[in-house]
Structures are given as structure tokens and as C-alpha cells.
Short mmCIF file of C-alpha atoms in Angstrom, two decimals:
data_model
loop_
_atom_site.label_atom_id
_atom_site.label_comp_id
_atom_site.label_asym_id
_atom_site.label_seq_id
_atom_site.Cartn_x
_atom_site.Cartn_y
_atom_site.Cartn_z
CA MET A 1 -21.67 -6.26 -10.15
CA ASP A 2 -19.75 -5.57 -13.38
CA LEU A 3 -19.74 -8.97 -15.09
CA ARG A 4 -17.24 -7.88 -17.75
CA LEU A 5 -14.81 -6.72 -15.10
CA ILE A 6 -15.21 -9.80 -12.92
CA SER A 7 -14.74 -12.05 -15.95
CA ARG A 8 -11.58 -10.16 -16.85
CA VAL A 9 -10.19 -10.62 -13.34
CA LEU A 10 -10.93 -14.37 -13.41
CA PHE A 11 -9.23 -14.70 -16.80
CA LEU A 12 -6.12 -12.83 -15.64
CA ARG A 13 -5.84 -14.85 -12.44
CA ALA A 14 -5.88 -18.09 -14.43
CA ALA A 15 -3.38 -16.76 -16.99
CA TRP A 16 -1.01 -15.41 -14.34
CA ARG A 17 -0.78 -18.74 -12.53
CA ARG A 18 1.35 -19.96 -15.44
CA ARG A 19 3.77 -17.14 -14.70
CA ASP A 20 4.46 -18.67 -11.29
CA HIS A 21 6.69 -21.15 -13.13
CA TRP A 22 8.74 -18.56 -15.02
CA ASP A 23 12.48 -18.58 -14.39
CA ALA A 24 14.56 -15.42 -13.95
CA ALA A 25 15.44 -15.20 -17.65
CA ARG A 26 11.78 -15.38 -18.66
CA ILE A 27 10.86 -12.69 -16.13
CA THR A 28 13.59 -10.37 -17.46
CA ALA A 29 12.56 -10.93 -21.06
CA HIS A 30 8.96 -10.13 -20.20
CA GLN A 31 9.98 -6.95 -18.39
CA ASP A 32 12.15 -5.78 -21.29
CA HIS A 33 9.32 -6.22 -23.78
CA ALA A 34 6.67 -4.68 -21.54
CA LEU A 35 8.91 -1.70 -20.75
CA GLN A 36 9.48 -1.10 -24.45
CA GLU A 37 5.72 -1.08 -25.06
CA LEU A 38 5.12 1.23 -22.09
CA ARG A 39 7.69 3.76 -23.26
CA ARG A 40 6.35 3.66 -26.81
CA ALA A 41 2.85 4.46 -25.54
CA ALA A 42 4.10 7.17 -23.17
CA TYR A 43 6.11 8.98 -25.83
CA ALA A 44 3.26 8.77 -28.32
CA GLY A 45 0.56 10.07 -26.00
CA SER A 46 2.15 12.07 -23.17
CA GLU A 47 3.71 15.46 -23.79
CA PHE A 48 5.10 15.40 -20.24
CA TYR A 49 7.10 12.20 -20.79
CA ARG A 50 8.30 13.28 -24.24
CA ARG A 51 9.75 16.38 -22.58
CA HIS A 52 10.85 14.67 -19.33
CA HIS A 53 12.83 12.05 -21.28
CA ALA A 54 14.02 14.38 -24.03
CA GLY A 55 17.15 13.00 -25.68
CA LEU A 56 16.78 9.74 -23.72
CA HIS A 57 14.00 7.95 -25.58
CA ASP A 58 16.37 5.09 -26.40
CA ALA A 59 18.33 5.17 -23.14
CA PRO A 60 18.29 2.32 -20.60
CA LEU A 61 15.75 2.61 -17.82
CA ASP A 62 18.35 3.40 -15.14
CA GLN A 63 19.46 6.49 -17.08
CA LEU A 64 16.00 8.07 -17.11
CA PRO A 65 15.15 10.81 -14.60
CA SER A 66 12.74 9.83 -11.87
CA VAL A 67 9.31 11.41 -11.53
CA THR A 68 7.68 12.55 -8.30
CA LYS A 69 4.05 12.79 -7.28
CA ALA A 70 4.39 16.58 -7.44
CA ASP A 71 5.73 16.33 -11.00
CA LEU A 72 2.71 14.33 -12.11
CA MET A 73 0.13 16.44 -10.32
CA ASP A 74 1.65 19.71 -11.54
CA HIS A 75 1.58 18.42 -15.13
CA PHE A 76 -1.33 15.97 -14.95
CA ASP A 77 -3.11 17.22 -18.06
CA GLU A 78 0.10 16.77 -20.08
CA ALA A 79 1.12 13.51 -18.43
CA VAL A 80 -2.06 11.56 -19.26
CA THR A 81 -2.26 9.97 -22.69
CA THR A 82 -5.97 10.71 -23.16
CA PRO A 83 -6.36 14.33 -24.34
CA ASP A 84 -9.85 14.91 -22.91
CA LEU A 85 -8.85 14.06 -19.32
CA ARG A 86 -8.40 17.03 -17.01
CA LEU A 87 -7.32 16.97 -13.39
CA ALA A 88 -9.84 19.66 -12.46
CA ASP A 89 -12.71 17.55 -13.81
CA LEU A 90 -11.45 14.44 -12.05
CA GLU A 91 -11.05 16.24 -8.72
CA LYS A 92 -14.58 17.63 -9.10
CA HIS A 93 -15.87 14.08 -9.63
CA LEU A 94 -14.05 12.80 -6.53
CA ARG A 95 -15.40 15.64 -4.39
CA SER A 96 -18.91 14.88 -5.60
CA LEU A 97 -18.42 11.18 -4.89
CA THR A 98 -17.34 11.95 -1.33
CA GLN A 99 -20.12 14.43 -0.65
CA SER A 100 -22.85 12.18 -2.03
CA GLY A 101 -21.53 8.93 -0.57
CA GLY A 102 -21.69 7.42 -4.06
CA ASP A 103 -20.57 3.96 -5.16
CA PRO A 104 -16.84 4.13 -6.00
CA GLY A 105 -17.10 0.89 -7.98
CA VAL A 106 -19.15 2.59 -10.70
CA PRO A 107 -16.77 3.97 -13.34
CA TRP A 108 -16.70 7.71 -13.93
CA GLN A 109 -18.18 8.57 -17.33
CA GLY A 110 -18.55 4.82 -17.79
CA ARG A 111 -14.82 4.58 -18.58
CA TRP A 112 -12.60 5.43 -15.65
CA TRP A 113 -11.83 4.30 -12.12
CA ALA A 114 -10.03 6.79 -9.88
CA ALA A 115 -8.53 7.03 -6.41
CA ALA A 116 -6.61 9.60 -4.42
CA THR A 117 -3.88 9.38 -1.81
CA ALA A 118 -4.35 11.03 1.57
CA GLY A 119 -1.51 13.51 1.14
CA THR A 120 0.15 12.50 4.41
CA THR A 121 3.59 12.61 2.75
CA GLY A 122 3.14 16.24 1.75
CA ARG A 123 1.18 16.09 -1.53
CA ARG A 124 -2.17 14.56 -2.40
CA GLY A 125 -2.09 12.48 -5.56
CA THR A 126 -4.97 11.59 -7.88
CA PHE A 127 -4.69 8.57 -10.17
CA ILE A 128 -6.91 7.18 -12.90
CA TRP A 129 -7.21 3.93 -14.86
CA ASN A 130 -9.18 2.67 -17.84
CA ARG A 131 -11.11 -0.61 -17.86
CA LYS A 132 -8.16 -2.73 -19.02
CA GLU A 133 -5.84 -1.24 -16.40
CA TRP A 134 -8.42 -1.53 -13.63
CA GLY A 135 -8.92 -5.21 -14.40
CA ILE A 136 -5.19 -5.74 -13.96
CA ILE A 137 -5.22 -3.83 -10.67
CA LEU A 138 -8.06 -5.94 -9.29
CA ALA A 139 -6.30 -9.12 -10.43
CA SER A 140 -3.09 -7.96 -8.74
CA TYR A 141 -4.92 -7.72 -5.42
CA ALA A 142 -6.60 -11.08 -6.03
CA ARG A 143 -3.17 -12.60 -6.66
CA ALA A 144 -2.38 -12.16 -2.97
CA ASN A 145 -5.04 -14.77 -2.21
CA ASP A 146 -3.72 -17.15 -4.87
CA TRP A 147 -0.15 -16.94 -3.59
CA ALA A 148 -1.39 -17.42 -0.04
CA GLY A 149 -3.10 -20.64 -1.12
CA ILE A 150 -6.63 -19.35 -0.56
CA SER A 151 -8.79 -20.76 -3.35
CA ALA A 152 -11.92 -19.18 -4.78
CA GLY A 153 -14.28 -20.06 -7.57
CA LEU A 154 -17.84 -20.67 -8.65
CA THR A 155 -18.36 -23.46 -6.12
CA ARG A 156 -16.60 -21.72 -3.23
CA PRO A 157 -17.14 -17.96 -2.97
CA LEU A 158 -14.42 -15.93 -1.30
CA LYS A 159 -16.10 -14.20 1.63
CA MET A 160 -13.84 -11.23 2.35
CA ALA A 161 -14.08 -8.71 5.18
CA LEU A 162 -12.18 -5.48 4.58
CA VAL A 163 -11.49 -3.27 7.61
CA SER A 164 -10.10 -0.05 6.21
CA SER A 165 -11.31 3.28 4.89
CA ARG A 166 -14.87 3.79 3.67
CA VAL A 167 -13.87 7.09 2.06
CA PRO A 168 -14.94 6.49 -1.56
CA THR A 169 -11.79 8.06 -2.99
CA HIS A 170 -9.51 5.60 -1.18
CA GLN A 171 -8.34 2.74 -3.35
CA SER A 172 -9.36 0.05 -0.86
CA ALA A 173 -12.93 1.35 -1.09
CA VAL A 174 -12.83 1.40 -4.90
CA VAL A 175 -11.35 -2.11 -5.03
CA GLY A 176 -13.83 -3.50 -2.51
CA ALA A 177 -16.79 -1.99 -4.36
CA SER A 178 -15.51 -3.25 -7.72
CA LEU A 179 -14.97 -6.84 -6.54
CA ARG A 180 -18.24 -7.18 -4.66
CA SER A 181 -20.16 -10.00 -6.32
CA ARG A 182 -21.57 -13.47 -5.69
CA LEU A 183 -18.05 -14.81 -6.27
CA VAL A 184 -16.53 -12.39 -3.76
CA PRO A 185 -19.12 -11.46 -1.13
CA THR A 186 -17.48 -8.47 0.52
CA LEU A 187 -18.10 -6.87 3.90
CA ARG A 188 -16.61 -3.39 3.95
CA LEU A 189 -16.11 -2.06 7.47
CA ASP A 190 -15.06 1.43 8.51
CA VAL A 191 -11.87 1.29 10.54
CA THR A 192 -13.12 4.23 12.61
CA ALA A 193 -16.42 2.54 13.59
CA PRO A 194 -17.03 1.52 17.23
CA MET A 195 -15.38 -1.79 18.05
CA ASP A 196 -18.57 -3.48 19.23
CA GLU A 197 -20.23 -2.75 15.88
CA THR A 198 -17.27 -4.13 13.96
CA VAL A 199 -17.13 -7.27 16.09
CA ALA A 200 -20.86 -7.90 15.68
CA ALA A 201 -20.66 -7.47 11.90
CA LEU A 202 -17.72 -9.87 11.61
CA ASN A 203 -19.42 -12.46 13.80
CA ARG A 204 -22.47 -12.37 11.54
CA PHE A 205 -20.48 -12.44 8.29
CA GLN A 206 -17.84 -15.08 9.18
CA PRO A 207 -15.23 -14.15 6.56
CA ARG A 208 -12.85 -16.60 4.92
CA VAL A 209 -10.34 -13.76 4.49
CA LEU A 210 -9.84 -10.84 6.86
CA VAL A 211 -8.03 -7.84 5.35
CA GLY A 212 -7.12 -4.62 7.11
CA TYR A 213 -4.58 -2.13 8.33
CA ALA A 214 -2.22 -3.55 10.95
CA SER A 215 -3.58 -0.97 13.40
CA ALA A 216 -7.10 -2.29 12.78
CA LEU A 217 -6.20 -5.98 12.97
CA LYS A 218 -4.34 -5.74 16.28
CA PRO A 219 -7.37 -4.69 18.39
CA LEU A 220 -9.49 -7.28 16.56
CA ALA A 221 -6.98 -9.93 17.61
CA ALA A 222 -7.44 -8.76 21.20
CA GLU A 223 -11.22 -9.09 20.78
CA GLN A 224 -10.75 -12.64 19.46
CA ARG A 225 -8.56 -13.62 22.42
CA ALA A 226 -11.06 -12.05 24.83
CA GLY A 227 -13.81 -14.24 23.41
CA ARG A 228 -15.98 -11.46 22.00
CA LEU A 229 -14.97 -12.03 18.36
CA HIS A 230 -15.61 -15.52 17.02
CA ILE A 231 -14.26 -15.88 13.49
CA SER A 232 -11.98 -18.44 11.87
CA PRO A 233 -10.53 -16.83 8.76
CA GLN A 234 -8.52 -19.00 6.40
CA GLY A 235 -6.15 -16.09 5.96
CA VAL A 236 -5.47 -12.74 7.64
CA MET A 237 -3.92 -10.10 5.41
CA SER A 238 -2.30 -6.91 6.62
CA ALA A 239 -1.93 -4.07 4.12
CA SER A 240 -1.15 -0.35 3.82
CA GLU A 241 0.72 -0.05 7.13
CA VAL A 242 3.94 -1.52 8.50
CA LEU A 243 3.26 -4.87 10.18
CA THR A 244 5.64 -5.21 13.11
CA PRO A 245 6.84 -8.61 14.37
CA HIS A 246 5.02 -8.02 17.66
CA THR A 247 1.69 -7.32 15.95
CA ALA A 248 2.20 -10.27 13.60
CA SER A 249 2.74 -12.50 16.64
CA GLU A 250 -0.48 -11.23 18.22
CA LEU A 251 -2.46 -11.94 15.03
CA GLU A 252 -1.00 -15.42 14.82
CA GLY A 253 -1.89 -16.05 18.45
CA ALA A 254 -5.48 -15.00 17.82
CA TRP A 255 -6.14 -16.94 14.62
CA GLY A 256 -3.60 -19.75 14.61
CA SER A 257 -1.52 -18.84 11.56
CA ALA A 258 0.92 -16.10 10.63
CA PRO A 259 -0.65 -13.16 8.79
CA PHE A 260 0.15 -12.38 5.15
CA ASP A 261 1.87 -8.99 4.87
CA VAL A 262 0.78 -7.55 1.51
CA TYR A 263 2.67 -4.59 0.04
CA ALA A 264 0.70 -2.26 -2.22
CA ALA A 265 0.17 1.43 -2.94
CA THR A 266 -2.56 3.54 -4.48
CA GLU A 267 -0.36 4.47 -7.42
CA THR A 268 0.86 0.98 -8.25
CA ALA A 269 -1.70 -1.47 -6.79
CA GLY A 270 -0.10 -4.74 -5.66
CA ILE A 271 3.70 -4.67 -5.41
CA ALA A 272 4.50 -7.85 -3.48
CA SER A 273 2.74 -10.47 -1.40
CA PRO A 274 3.73 -13.60 0.53
CA CYS A 275 3.57 -17.18 -0.61
CA MET A 276 2.57 -19.96 1.79
CA TYR A 277 6.13 -19.82 3.19
CA ARG A 278 5.54 -16.15 4.06
CA ASN A 279 8.25 -14.97 1.65
CA ARG A 280 7.06 -11.78 -0.05
CA HIS A 281 7.58 -12.05 -3.81
CA VAL A 282 7.65 -8.95 -6.02
CA TYR A 283 5.12 -8.78 -8.85
CA GLU A 284 7.91 -8.43 -11.38
CA ASP A 285 5.65 -9.28 -14.31
CA LEU A 286 3.59 -6.17 -13.53
CA LEU A 287 6.23 -3.66 -12.47
CA ILE A 288 9.93 -2.96 -12.09
CA ILE A 289 11.10 -1.75 -8.69
CA GLU A 290 14.47 -0.18 -7.93
CA ALA A 291 15.75 0.34 -4.39
CA VAL A 292 18.12 3.32 -4.66
CA ASP A 293 20.29 5.52 -2.47
CA GLN A 294 19.89 9.26 -1.90
CA ASN A 295 21.49 10.01 -5.27
CA GLY A 296 19.26 7.61 -7.17
CA ASN A 297 21.90 4.91 -7.57
CA PRO A 298 20.81 1.28 -7.15
CA VAL A 299 21.75 -0.45 -3.91
CA PRO A 300 22.82 -4.11 -3.97
CA PRO A 301 20.48 -6.92 -2.86
CA GLY A 302 20.37 -7.19 0.91
CA THR A 303 20.87 -3.43 1.34
CA THR A 304 18.07 -1.07 2.36
CA GLY A 305 17.49 1.76 -0.09
CA VAL A 306 16.68 5.33 0.85
CA LYS A 307 13.74 5.44 -1.54
CA LEU A 308 12.01 3.33 -4.15
CA LEU A 309 11.51 3.86 -7.88
CA VAL A 310 8.60 2.00 -9.47
CA THR A 311 7.80 1.52 -13.13
CA VAL A 312 4.28 0.18 -13.65
CA LEU A 313 4.44 -1.88 -16.82
CA PHE A 314 0.71 -1.83 -17.55
CA SER A 315 0.08 1.89 -16.91
CA ARG A 316 -1.09 3.68 -20.04
CA THR A 317 -3.63 6.35 -19.06
CA LEU A 318 -1.22 7.94 -16.57
CA PRO A 319 2.19 6.31 -17.21
CA LEU A 320 4.41 5.75 -14.20
CA ILE A 321 8.06 5.41 -15.20
CA ARG A 322 10.61 5.50 -12.37
CA TYR A 323 7.99 6.97 -10.06
CA GLU A 324 9.43 7.95 -6.68
CA MET A 325 8.03 6.43 -3.52
CA SER A 326 9.43 7.25 -0.10
CA ASP A 327 9.28 3.67 1.14
CA THR A 328 12.58 2.23 2.30
CA ILE A 329 12.82 -1.42 1.30
CA ARG A 330 15.37 -4.20 1.14
CA LEU A 331 15.31 -6.56 -1.83
CA GLY A 332 16.66 -10.08 -1.58
CA GLY A 333 17.50 -12.73 -4.11
CA ARG A 334 15.48 -15.37 -5.89
CA GLY A 335 14.53 -18.88 -5.07
CA CYS A 336 11.93 -20.15 -2.64
CA PRO A 337 10.50 -23.53 -1.61
CA CYS A 338 7.23 -22.41 -3.25
CA GLY A 339 8.98 -22.67 -6.64
CA ARG A 340 8.55 -19.04 -7.72
CA SER A 341 11.53 -17.15 -9.14
CA PHE A 342 10.12 -13.70 -8.49
CA ALA A 343 12.50 -11.63 -6.34
CA VAL A 344 11.94 -11.65 -2.60
CA LEU A 345 11.13 -8.43 -0.77
CA GLU A 346 12.98 -8.92 2.50
CA ASP A 347 11.85 -5.89 4.46
CA ILE A 348 9.83 -2.69 4.39
CA GLU A 349 11.12 -0.21 6.92
CA GLY A 350 8.46 2.42 6.50
CA ARG A 351 8.59 5.83 4.86
CA ILE A 352 11.37 8.38 5.15
CA GLU A 353 8.77 10.92 6.36
CA ASP A 354 8.45 8.77 9.47
CA VAL A 355 12.08 9.45 10.39
CA LEU A 356 12.05 12.25 12.94
CA GLN A 357 14.63 15.01 13.08
CA LEU A 358 15.21 15.86 16.73
CA PRO A 359 17.73 18.17 18.43
CA GLY A 360 21.10 16.71 19.38
CA GLN A 361 24.31 18.00 20.90
CA ALA A 362 25.77 18.93 17.51
CA GLY A 363 22.70 19.57 15.36
CA HIS A 364 19.81 17.35 14.41
CA VAL A 365 19.61 13.61 15.04
CA ASN A 366 17.58 11.36 12.74
CA ILE A 367 15.42 8.94 14.72
CA HIS A 368 14.05 5.94 12.83
CA PRO A 369 10.62 4.57 13.86
CA ILE A 370 12.27 1.29 14.87
CA LEU A 371 13.45 3.00 18.08
CA PHE A 372 9.84 3.53 19.12
CA HIS A 373 8.80 0.01 18.06
CA HIS A 374 11.43 -1.47 20.37
CA VAL A 375 10.04 0.50 23.29
CA LEU A 376 6.29 0.65 22.64
CA ASP A 377 5.25 -2.56 20.87
CA GLN A 378 5.23 -4.50 24.14
CA THR A 379 3.63 -1.81 26.30
CA ALA A 380 0.54 -0.75 24.30
CA ALA A 381 -2.63 -2.80 24.57
CA SER A 382 -4.16 -1.93 21.18
CA GLY A 383 -1.66 0.31 19.41
CA TRP A 384 0.43 3.43 19.82
CA GLN A 385 1.42 6.58 18.00
CA VAL A 386 4.20 9.14 18.33
CA ILE A 387 3.34 12.65 17.15
CA GLN A 388 6.05 15.27 16.78
CA GLU A 389 5.01 18.75 17.85
CA ALA A 390 6.89 22.00 18.18
CA SER A 391 7.10 21.51 21.94
CA GLY A 392 8.29 17.88 21.85
CA LEU A 393 6.83 14.42 21.35
CA ARG A 394 3.30 13.34 22.22
CA VAL A 395 2.96 9.58 22.72
CA LEU A 396 -0.52 8.11 22.48
CA MET A 397 -1.12 4.68 23.99
CA ALA A 398 -4.36 2.88 23.12
CA GLY A 399 -4.49 1.21 26.48
CA LEU A 400 -1.57 -0.15 28.47
CA ALA A 401 -0.37 -3.75 28.48
CA PRO A 402 -0.33 -5.53 31.86
CA GLY A 403 2.51 -4.23 34.00
CA ALA A 404 3.01 -1.06 31.93
CA SER A 405 2.54 2.45 33.28
CA ILE A 406 2.56 5.98 31.90
CA GLN A 407 5.68 6.82 33.88
CA GLY A 408 7.39 3.64 32.75
CA VAL A 409 6.63 4.36 29.10
CA SER A 410 7.83 7.95 29.46
CA THR A 411 11.07 6.84 31.12
CA ALA A 412 11.71 4.18 28.47
CA VAL A 413 11.11 6.52 25.51
CA THR A 414 13.18 9.32 27.06
CA GLY A 415 16.01 6.89 27.81
CA ALA A 416 16.04 5.46 24.29
CA LEU A 417 16.10 8.95 22.78
CA LYS A 418 18.93 10.03 25.10
CA GLU A 419 20.93 6.97 24.15
CA ALA A 420 20.43 7.91 20.47
CA GLY A 421 21.84 11.38 21.12
CA VAL A 422 18.62 13.39 21.42
CA VAL A 423 18.51 16.32 23.84
CA ASP A 424 15.90 18.83 25.01
CA THR A 425 12.88 16.87 23.73
CA PRO A 426 10.06 16.54 26.26
CA VAL A 427 7.97 13.36 26.03
CA ASP A 428 4.27 13.56 26.96
CA VAL A 429 2.57 10.14 27.29
CA ASN A 430 -1.21 9.89 27.16
CA VAL A 431 -3.51 6.87 27.40
CA VAL A 432 -6.39 7.24 24.92
CA GLU A 433 -9.34 5.15 23.78
CA HIS A 434 -8.04 5.07 20.22
CA ILE A 435 -5.14 6.52 18.28
CA GLU A 436 -5.53 9.34 15.80
CA ARG A 437 -6.13 8.38 12.19
CA THR A 438 -5.65 10.18 8.90
CA ALA A 439 -8.55 11.21 6.68
CA LEU A 440 -8.34 7.78 5.04
CA GLY A 441 -8.43 5.93 8.33
CA LYS A 442 -4.77 4.98 8.57
CA ALA A 443 -2.91 5.17 11.84
CA PRO A 444 0.76 5.94 11.14
CA PHE A 445 3.02 4.92 14.01
CA VAL A 446 5.13 8.06 13.78
CA ARG A 447 3.91 11.41 12.55
CA GLY A 448 6.52 14.12 12.00
CA LEU A 449 5.99 17.85 11.75
CA MET A 450 4.11 18.84 8.60
CA ARG A 451 6.57 19.38 5.78
CA ARG A 452 6.30 22.54 3.77
#
């Protein structure tokens, strides 16, 4: 337990509660000042950003060029503001951590916390934070509990069970290891572990908060309804994967209250989380998010963007200014019965990599994952996955719901694709014990052909 770090998180949580009462003008003023400080630090310490924003150091944010994960990784040693940091050294540390099964909560060289993305969108990314930044990241995750109305303190520890990746380079593992203390007793469970082991561990631990991927929570809900799992969490939080309405309904049926759908990413930490009214509010005091079209132009509130640009206001070691994420989101307005003025995140429609390109009568047809959700959410017992292969689509069903059949699923998927204009795409449906997961334990609903 790092007492300095835990104390910092507790201080930030208390200080940030006052921000819940900020109005829109106060939020904007804070963002303007924080952005100015971020850009000053980036231009002073990062050769990459000095060059990337050449001639635009005084330009408004929306006139700056965006930056991709590939940009940052290709120029990591120039992008960081600490001269002695090298990507090769950091990658060597992460490899060693994985091979040795080390504690990811212990800072590298006593100074740095690091995590890596899985690379499922085409490029692995490695990110690093100093002690001040890492304290903010931990507090941003803790904020989800505060906004959900789940209290914690010296007299009432927050017993949290985290069902996700145990890979020590994954941010959930680093966060879980960093927060583990008497104040936050944490049970970290491997999402790939046998179900009976997971159920037994949860029954012994009895968490107040259950956190996990949607694909991990859904089968646990089935175990609860079957009477094998016996827990009564005060809150269930889904993170890192799209939470569909059907899965949310199943979680609510198992535990008696709607789950909290938390939106976060390795690069940014917490982005938005729901209040007690289940409206997801953006952490606008910590970052600026822009939903934009294909050309990088902002889309109006209520319109789904093609991609997302994120500026992390507290990032200093590796600045993120208009960093591109492939999530497609829809921002709403302000105002909520909870009293917060932070903008509402109305919807997250997944990543553009999940949109399949399939043959049609006059070229390719783009198929959004929602087509498969409409067909498969009701027919899979514990989850499903669509994998695009050169020969067609392979549909994995983790068990079949009552009344469903392989032939029925195949007919329904083929019919929906035909209606959408797809031709010559065989559909192969298989019932499996569990769906395939990435190296970090995630189970994407739709996996397209590997992009080059």
C-alpha cells in the first residue's frame, strides 16, 4: 500500500466534490486555463508537439492537428517531456513485468506507472504517468463510485471485486494493484478463469462493488439467477466494453438495480460515468472531448461523430492534445436532476474498427455492430461474437437461450445481412463454451479482418 498515493486520491476526491456544483461557465473557464497550462508545458518540454503545432502555438484548440496513437509511438522519445525516458526501456520493463508476474502497482524506477493497450485497433500503445498524474488517474476511477452514490471512508471500506485482465500491463491491473489497501480491499479476478472458481471467490469476498467487462458480468448474472452466486453488491459497474441494453437488463434482473456504464480508456483514464439517475456525465474538468466527423469537423450535440478527439488536461509526461480515438459517441446537453452541469454522454456506439466491410451488389457494404446486437442479444445464453474471416463470418454463441437453435441463428443473421445489402457472405454458427478473448481478456462483439 502506497500511503502517499492513497492520501492523494482521498484529497482529490474530496476536492473534486466541490466541482459537482460548478455551472457551465465555471467549467469552461477551468478548461481554458488548464488547456493553456497544458500547452505551455508541452511546448516547453516536447520536441514533437513544438514541431506538430508549428506556427499554431497561439491558435485555438480546434485549429490544431490531431495526433494518433501511431504518431505518439513513432515519436515517443520526442513526445515525452522527460528527456531520460525512452520507449525501448519502458517496453523492456513491461516485458519483464509480464514474464515475472510482478506487481504492477509498484512504480517503475520509483517514479513511473505504465500501461499498454492490447493493439486490437491495429497499433499497440504504451503510456506512462508520474506520481501526480497517476494520483489523478486513480481519483478519476474513484469518482465513478462517488457519482454513483457509493460511499467509502475510514469507517466503511470499499470492498471491490474487479473481473478483468490480470495481465500486469493492462491498466485495470495497474489501477487495482495501486488502490489495494485497507480502505479499498480489492479482489482481482482473471476474466479467463473457470467460472466455478470465480463464483467461489466472489461468494467468499462479498464485494460492495462489482466491476468488470460487460462480457464478464453477463455470465455472472446468469450464475446469480441460477442460485450459484450469492452476492449483493451496492453497485455493478461495466467498463471497457459496450454495454448493450439487453445485457444491462440481465444485470439489473440479477442484482436489483441498473448497472453503471463507465466510459474510460487506457490513454485517458476516466472519461465519463453515470450519476444516480444513470446519466453519464463527462469529466470535463479533467479533459476536453470533441466528437467530430470524418474530416475532423465538430458535430452538433445529439449527433454521433465518426471519431473522438480527446485532450487530457492533466497529462504532462506524455501530453495528449487532440488525441484520436476511434470510438463513435454522441454528446448531449447539460442539466440533470443530480444537479451537475457536466455534459451528458448520450451514447457510445463502439469503435469504427467494429464496422465490417462486406460484399454488396455494387461494392462494399458497411455493417454496424448494432445489426448483430438486434439478432444475437436475445439468442445467446452467455455472450456472442462475430469474427470476420476471408471465407465469411464465424458466429460464436456461448450457449443458446431457450428456444434458440443454430439453424435459427444462422437464418436470422443471414436474413439481416441480406436485408442490409450484403451478398455472398457465408455465415457459420458455432456453440462454444466461451467466446474468444484478446490478450487482455476483452471479448469484442465484432472482430473484423486484421488491418494492415
